[in-house]
GROMACS .gro file of C-alpha atoms in nm:
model
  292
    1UNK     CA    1  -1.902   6.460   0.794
    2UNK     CA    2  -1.842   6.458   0.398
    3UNK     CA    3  -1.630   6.768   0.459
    4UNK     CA    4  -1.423   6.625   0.747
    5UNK     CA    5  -1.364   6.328   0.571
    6UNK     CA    6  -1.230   6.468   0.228
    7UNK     CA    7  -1.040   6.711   0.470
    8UNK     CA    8  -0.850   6.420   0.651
    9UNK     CA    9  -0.808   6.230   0.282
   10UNK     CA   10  -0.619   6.543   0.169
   11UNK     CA   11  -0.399   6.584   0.455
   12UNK     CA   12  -0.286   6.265   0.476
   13UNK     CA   13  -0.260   6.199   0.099
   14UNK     CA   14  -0.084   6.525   0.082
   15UNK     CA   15   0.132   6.403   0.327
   16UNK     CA   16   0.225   6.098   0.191
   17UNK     CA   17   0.302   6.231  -0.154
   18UNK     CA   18   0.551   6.508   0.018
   19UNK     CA   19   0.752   6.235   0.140
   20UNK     CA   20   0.815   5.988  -0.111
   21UNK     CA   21   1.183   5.973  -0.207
   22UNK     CA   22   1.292   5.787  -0.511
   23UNK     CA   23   1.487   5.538  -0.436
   24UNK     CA   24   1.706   5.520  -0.720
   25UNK     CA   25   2.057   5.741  -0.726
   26UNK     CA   26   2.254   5.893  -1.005
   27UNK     CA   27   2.576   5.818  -0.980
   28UNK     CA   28   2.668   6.197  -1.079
   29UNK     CA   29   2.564   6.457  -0.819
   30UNK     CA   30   2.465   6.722  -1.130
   31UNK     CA   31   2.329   6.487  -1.343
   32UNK     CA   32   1.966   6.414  -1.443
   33UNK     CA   33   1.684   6.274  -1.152
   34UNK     CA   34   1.639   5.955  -1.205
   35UNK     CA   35   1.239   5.889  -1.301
   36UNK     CA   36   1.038   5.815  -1.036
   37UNK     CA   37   0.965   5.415  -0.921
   38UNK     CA   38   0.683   5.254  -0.845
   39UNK     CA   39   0.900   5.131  -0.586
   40UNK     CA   40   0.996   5.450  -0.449
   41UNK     CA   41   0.968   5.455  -0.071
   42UNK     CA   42   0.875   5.706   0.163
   43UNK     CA   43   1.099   5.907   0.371
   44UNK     CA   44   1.280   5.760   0.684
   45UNK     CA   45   1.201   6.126   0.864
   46UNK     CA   46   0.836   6.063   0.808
   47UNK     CA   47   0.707   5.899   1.108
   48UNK     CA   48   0.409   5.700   1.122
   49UNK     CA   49   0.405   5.636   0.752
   50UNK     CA   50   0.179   5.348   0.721
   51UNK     CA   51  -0.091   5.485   1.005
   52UNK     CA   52  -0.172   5.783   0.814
   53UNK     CA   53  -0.213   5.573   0.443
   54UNK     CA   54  -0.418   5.374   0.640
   55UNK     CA   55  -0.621   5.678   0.825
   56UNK     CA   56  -0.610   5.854   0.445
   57UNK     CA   57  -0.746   5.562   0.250
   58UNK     CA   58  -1.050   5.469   0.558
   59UNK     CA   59  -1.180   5.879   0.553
   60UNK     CA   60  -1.123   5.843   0.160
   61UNK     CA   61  -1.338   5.523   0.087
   62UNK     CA   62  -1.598   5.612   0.331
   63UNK     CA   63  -1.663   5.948   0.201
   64UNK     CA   64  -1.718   5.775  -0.162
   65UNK     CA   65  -1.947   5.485  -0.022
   66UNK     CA   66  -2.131   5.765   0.193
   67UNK     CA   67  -2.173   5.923  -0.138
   68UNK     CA   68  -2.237   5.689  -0.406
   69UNK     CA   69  -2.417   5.443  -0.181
   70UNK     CA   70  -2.557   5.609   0.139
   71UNK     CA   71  -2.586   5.421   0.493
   72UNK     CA   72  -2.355   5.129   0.329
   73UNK     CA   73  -2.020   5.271   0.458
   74UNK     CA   74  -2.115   5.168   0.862
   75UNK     CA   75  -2.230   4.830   0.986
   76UNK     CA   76  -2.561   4.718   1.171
   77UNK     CA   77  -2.462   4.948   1.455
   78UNK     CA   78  -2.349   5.199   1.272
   79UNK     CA   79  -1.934   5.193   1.299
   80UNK     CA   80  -1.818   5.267   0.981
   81UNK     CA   81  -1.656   5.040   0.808
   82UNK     CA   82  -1.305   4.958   0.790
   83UNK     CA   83  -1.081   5.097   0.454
   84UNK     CA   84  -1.100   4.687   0.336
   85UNK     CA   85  -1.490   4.642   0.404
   86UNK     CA   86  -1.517   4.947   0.187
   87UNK     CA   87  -1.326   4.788  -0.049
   88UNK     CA   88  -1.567   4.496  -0.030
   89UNK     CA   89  -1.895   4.716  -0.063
   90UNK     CA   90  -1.734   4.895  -0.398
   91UNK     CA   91  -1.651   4.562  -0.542
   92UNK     CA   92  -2.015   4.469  -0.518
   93UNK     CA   93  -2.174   4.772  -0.697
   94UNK     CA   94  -1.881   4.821  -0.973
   95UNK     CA   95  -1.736   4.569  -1.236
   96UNK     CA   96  -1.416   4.604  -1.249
   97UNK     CA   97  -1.198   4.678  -1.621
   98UNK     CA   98  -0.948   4.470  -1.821
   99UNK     CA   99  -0.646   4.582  -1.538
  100UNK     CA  100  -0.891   4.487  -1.255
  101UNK     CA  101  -0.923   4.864  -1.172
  102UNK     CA  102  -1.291   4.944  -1.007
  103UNK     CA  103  -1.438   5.268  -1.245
  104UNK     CA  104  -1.682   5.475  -1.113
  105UNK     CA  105  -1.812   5.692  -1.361
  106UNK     CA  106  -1.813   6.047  -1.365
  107UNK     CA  107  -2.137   6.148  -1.289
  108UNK     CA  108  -2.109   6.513  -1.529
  109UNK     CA  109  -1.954   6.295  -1.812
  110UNK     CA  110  -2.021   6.433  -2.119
  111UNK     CA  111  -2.204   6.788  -1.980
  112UNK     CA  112  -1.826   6.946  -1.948
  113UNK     CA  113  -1.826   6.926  -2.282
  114UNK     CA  114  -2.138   7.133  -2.358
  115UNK     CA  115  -2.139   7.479  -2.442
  116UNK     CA  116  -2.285   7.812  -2.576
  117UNK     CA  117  -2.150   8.111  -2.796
  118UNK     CA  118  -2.166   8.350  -2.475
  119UNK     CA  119  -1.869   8.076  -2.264
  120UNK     CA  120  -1.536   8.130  -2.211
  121UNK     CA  121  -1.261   7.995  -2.450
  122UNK     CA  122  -1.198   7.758  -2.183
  123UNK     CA  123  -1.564   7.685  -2.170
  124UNK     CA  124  -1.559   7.583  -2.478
  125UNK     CA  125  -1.301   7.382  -2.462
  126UNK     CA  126  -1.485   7.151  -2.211
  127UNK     CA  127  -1.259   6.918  -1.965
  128UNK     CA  128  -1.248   6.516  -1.980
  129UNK     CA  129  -1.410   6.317  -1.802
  130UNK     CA  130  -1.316   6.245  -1.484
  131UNK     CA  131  -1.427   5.856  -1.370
  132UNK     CA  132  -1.270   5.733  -1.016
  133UNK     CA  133  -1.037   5.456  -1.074
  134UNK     CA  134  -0.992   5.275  -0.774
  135UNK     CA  135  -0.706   5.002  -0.796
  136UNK     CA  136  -0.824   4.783  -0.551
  137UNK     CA  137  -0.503   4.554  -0.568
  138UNK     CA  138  -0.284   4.833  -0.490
  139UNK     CA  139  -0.485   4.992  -0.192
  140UNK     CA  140  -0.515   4.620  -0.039
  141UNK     CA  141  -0.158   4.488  -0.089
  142UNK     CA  142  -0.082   4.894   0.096
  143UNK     CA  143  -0.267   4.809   0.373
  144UNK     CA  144  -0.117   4.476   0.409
  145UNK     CA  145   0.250   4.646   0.374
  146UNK     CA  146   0.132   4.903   0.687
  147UNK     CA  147   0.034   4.670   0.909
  148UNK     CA  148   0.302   4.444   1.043
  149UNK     CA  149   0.501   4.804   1.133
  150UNK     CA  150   0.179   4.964   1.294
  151UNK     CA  151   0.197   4.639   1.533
  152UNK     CA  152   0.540   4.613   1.630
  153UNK     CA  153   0.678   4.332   1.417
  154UNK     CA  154   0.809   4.445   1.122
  155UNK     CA  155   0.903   4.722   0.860
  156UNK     CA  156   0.746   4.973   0.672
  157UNK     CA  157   0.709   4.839   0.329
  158UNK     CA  158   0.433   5.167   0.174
  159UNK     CA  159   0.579   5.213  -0.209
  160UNK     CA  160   0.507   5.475  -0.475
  161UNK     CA  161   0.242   5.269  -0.631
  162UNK     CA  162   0.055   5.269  -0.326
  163UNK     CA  163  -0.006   5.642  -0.253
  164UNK     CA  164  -0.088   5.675  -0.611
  165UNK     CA  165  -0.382   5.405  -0.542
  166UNK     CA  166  -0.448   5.664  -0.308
  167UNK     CA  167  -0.415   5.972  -0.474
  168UNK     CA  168  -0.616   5.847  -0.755
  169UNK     CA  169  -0.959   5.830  -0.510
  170UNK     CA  170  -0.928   6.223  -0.542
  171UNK     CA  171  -1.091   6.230  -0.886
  172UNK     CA  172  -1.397   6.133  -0.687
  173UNK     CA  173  -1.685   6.414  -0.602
  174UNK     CA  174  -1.673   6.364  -0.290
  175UNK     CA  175  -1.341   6.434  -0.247
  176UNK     CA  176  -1.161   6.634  -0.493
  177UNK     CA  177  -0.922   6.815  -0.200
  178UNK     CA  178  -0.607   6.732  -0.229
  179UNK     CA  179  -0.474   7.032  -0.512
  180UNK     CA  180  -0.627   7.280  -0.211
  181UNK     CA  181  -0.448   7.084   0.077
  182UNK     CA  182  -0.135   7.086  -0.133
  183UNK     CA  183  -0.146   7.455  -0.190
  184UNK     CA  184  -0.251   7.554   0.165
  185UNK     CA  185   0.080   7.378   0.289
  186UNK     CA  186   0.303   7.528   0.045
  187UNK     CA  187   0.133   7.869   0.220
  188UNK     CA  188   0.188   7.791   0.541
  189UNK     CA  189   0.517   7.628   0.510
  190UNK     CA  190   0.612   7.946   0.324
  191UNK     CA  191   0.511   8.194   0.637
  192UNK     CA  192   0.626   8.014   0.838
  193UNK     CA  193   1.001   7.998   0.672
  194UNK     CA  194   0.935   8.352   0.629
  195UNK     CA  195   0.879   8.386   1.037
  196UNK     CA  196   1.244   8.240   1.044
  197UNK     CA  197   1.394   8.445   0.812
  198UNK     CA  198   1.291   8.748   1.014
  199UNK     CA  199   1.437   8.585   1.289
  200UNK     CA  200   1.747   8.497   1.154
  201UNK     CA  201   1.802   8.840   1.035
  202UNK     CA  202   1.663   9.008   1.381
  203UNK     CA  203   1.972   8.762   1.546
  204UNK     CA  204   2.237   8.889   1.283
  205UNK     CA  205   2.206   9.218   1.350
  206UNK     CA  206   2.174   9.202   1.698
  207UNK     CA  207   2.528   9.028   1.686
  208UNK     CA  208   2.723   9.269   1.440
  209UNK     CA  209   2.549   9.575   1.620
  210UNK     CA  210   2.445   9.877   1.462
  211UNK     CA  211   2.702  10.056   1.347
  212UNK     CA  212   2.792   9.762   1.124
  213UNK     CA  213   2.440   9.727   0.986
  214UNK     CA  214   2.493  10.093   0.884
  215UNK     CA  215   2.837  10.066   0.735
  216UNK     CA  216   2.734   9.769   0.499
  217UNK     CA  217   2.430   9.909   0.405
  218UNK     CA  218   2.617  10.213   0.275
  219UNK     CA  219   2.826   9.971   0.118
  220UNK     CA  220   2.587   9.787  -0.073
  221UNK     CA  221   2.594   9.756  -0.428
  222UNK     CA  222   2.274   9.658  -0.608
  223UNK     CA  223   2.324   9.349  -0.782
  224UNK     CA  224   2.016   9.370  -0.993
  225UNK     CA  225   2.022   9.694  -1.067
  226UNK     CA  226   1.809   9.780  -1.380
  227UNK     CA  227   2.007   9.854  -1.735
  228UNK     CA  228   1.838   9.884  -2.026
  229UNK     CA  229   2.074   9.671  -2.238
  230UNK     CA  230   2.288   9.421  -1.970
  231UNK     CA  231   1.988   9.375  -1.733
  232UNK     CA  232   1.644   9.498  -1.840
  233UNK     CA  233   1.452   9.280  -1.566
  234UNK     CA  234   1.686   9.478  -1.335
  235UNK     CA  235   1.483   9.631  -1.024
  236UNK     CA  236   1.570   9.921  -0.782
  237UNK     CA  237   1.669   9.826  -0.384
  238UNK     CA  238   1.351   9.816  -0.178
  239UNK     CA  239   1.317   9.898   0.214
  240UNK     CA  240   1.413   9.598   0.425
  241UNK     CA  241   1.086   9.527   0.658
  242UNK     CA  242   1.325   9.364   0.930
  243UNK     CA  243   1.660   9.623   0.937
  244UNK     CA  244   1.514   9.933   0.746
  245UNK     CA  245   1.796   9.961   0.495
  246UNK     CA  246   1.669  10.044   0.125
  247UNK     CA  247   1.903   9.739   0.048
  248UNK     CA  248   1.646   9.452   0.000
  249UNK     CA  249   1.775   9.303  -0.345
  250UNK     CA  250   1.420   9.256  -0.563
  251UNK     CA  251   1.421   8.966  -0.805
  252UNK     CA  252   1.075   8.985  -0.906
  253UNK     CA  253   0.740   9.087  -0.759
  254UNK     CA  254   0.422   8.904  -0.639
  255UNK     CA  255   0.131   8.901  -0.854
  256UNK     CA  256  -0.008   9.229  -0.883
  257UNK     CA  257   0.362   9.333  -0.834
  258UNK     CA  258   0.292   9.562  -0.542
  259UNK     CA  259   0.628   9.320  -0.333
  260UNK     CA  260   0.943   9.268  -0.383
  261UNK     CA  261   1.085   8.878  -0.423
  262UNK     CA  262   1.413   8.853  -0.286
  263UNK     CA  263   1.698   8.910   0.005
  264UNK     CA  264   1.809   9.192   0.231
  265UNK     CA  265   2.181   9.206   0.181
  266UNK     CA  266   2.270   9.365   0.483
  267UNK     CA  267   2.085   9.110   0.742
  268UNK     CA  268   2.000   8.820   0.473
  269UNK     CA  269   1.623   8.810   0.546
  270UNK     CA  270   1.530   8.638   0.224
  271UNK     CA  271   1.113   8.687   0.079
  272UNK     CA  272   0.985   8.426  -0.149
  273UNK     CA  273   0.716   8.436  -0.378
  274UNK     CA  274   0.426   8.255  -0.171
  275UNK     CA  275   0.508   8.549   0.114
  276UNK     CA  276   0.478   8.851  -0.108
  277UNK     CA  277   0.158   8.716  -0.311
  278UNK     CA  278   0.065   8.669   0.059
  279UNK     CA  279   0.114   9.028   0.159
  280UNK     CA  280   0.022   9.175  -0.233
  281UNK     CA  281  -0.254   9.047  -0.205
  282UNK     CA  282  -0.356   9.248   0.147
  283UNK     CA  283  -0.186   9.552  -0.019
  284UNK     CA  284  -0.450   9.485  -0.294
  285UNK     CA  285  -0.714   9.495  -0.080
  286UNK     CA  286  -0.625   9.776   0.094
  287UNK     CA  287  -0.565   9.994  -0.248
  288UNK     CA  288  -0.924   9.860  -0.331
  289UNK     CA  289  -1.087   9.981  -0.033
  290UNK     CA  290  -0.935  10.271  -0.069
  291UNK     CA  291  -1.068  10.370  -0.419
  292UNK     CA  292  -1.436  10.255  -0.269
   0.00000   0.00000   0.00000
């Protein structure tokens, strides 16, 4: 259950933070970002908004009061409780600071800090503490903005400063999930862009046909072609995995630089980095297996 529970904190938390949109504009297209708002909102193409901070902030708060304070997080009959009951059963076990934020200590203060000649230089180092700071205002007045939209009769009123109440649970132990969930939806999102791209390409040169797949490809000028003085970064055309062509256009490489980063520039199938660390890395396995 702990598992489950940081699991749906992170995907909803994730999911939240992906779609808040600043809701301030520059008035010149190129110019800087503005900085984001505590009142930024979320995105209108986000459906459902306020049900998953709600669902995100419930699996979040339970998982801590499972943790710090077991048995507490469900009533006499043993339905857990909801996210504000939580809230209630935190307020009695912590004091709250000077900002009325509820700090729960971390539990390895101090020992992060500790070290021997024979660590690391990041060992040694040590990292700060990390205590949970759970703004209780924040989290309360979010559920309050969620609800009159999750009932039919009203708006969606979520801000900024509410999924960062959120977000901020993640320092906890028992949680601690959401820099994995962000990174395994970058991944996916990235292969499955990549599926796309193959299909894009497969459809382009099934419309100009083959002899005009071969004609530009023995057209194609490399533009990143390697010189020692102009372009020194400059890499060689690679194989195209969708038409074949050696006219794949290589930008860069993926970490143990084994895959090309970049576009085809006969059917446009474009690679990004998250794809070919992806596919480097299987390449790296395979070359280790092989030595073995």
């Amino acid at each position: 259950m702990k598992v489950q529970r940081a699991a749906e904190f992170a995907r909803c938390a994730v999911a939240l933070s992906l779609a808040l949109k600043e809701t301030a504009t520059s008035a010149d297209p190129f110019g800087t970002p503005p900085a984001p708002s505590a009142e930024d909102t979320l995105s209108p193409s986000l459906a459902g908004g306020e049900a998953i901070f709600d669902q995100g902030l419930s699996n979040g708060l339970a998982a801590i009061v499972a943790h710090e304070w077991p048995g507490e997080e469900a009533n006499a009959k043993g339905r857990v409780l909801s996210a504000s009951g939580l809230l209630s059963v935190i307020e009695k076990h912590v004091t709250a600071d000077s900002n009325s934020v509820l700090v729960i200590p971390d539990p390895d203060a101090g020992s992060r800090a500790q070290h021997t000649d024979t660590d690391s230089i990041f060992q040694r180092m040590g990292l700060p503490d990390l205590d949970t700071r759970i703004d209780v205002r924040a989290l309360l007045d979010g559920l309050a903005a969620s609800q009159p939209v999750r009932h039919g009769s009203g708006t969606g009123g979520l801000r900024r400063r509410h999924v960062d109440a959120l977000l901020a649970l993640d320092d906890h132990t028992s949680l601690r999930a959401v820099g994995e969930q962000h990174a395994e939806r970058i991944w996916e999102t990235s292969l499955e862009e990549d599926r796309h791209s193959a299909a894009r390409a497969v459809a382009l040169l099934a419309l100009i046909g083959d002899d005009e797949a071969e004609r530009l490809a023995k057209a194609v000028d490399n533009p990143n072609a390697y010189h020692p003085k102009h372009n020194p970064d400059g890499h060689d055309l690679d194989t195209c995995p969708v038409c074949g062509y050696e006219t794949f256009c290589v930008q860069g490489h993926d970490t143990w630089g084994r895959v090309g980063v970049g576009q085809c520039l006969v059917c446009h199938y474009i690679r990004d980095s998250v794809t070919a660390d992806s596919e480097g890395f299987s390449e790296h396995l395979a070359w280790i297996d092989g030595k073995n």
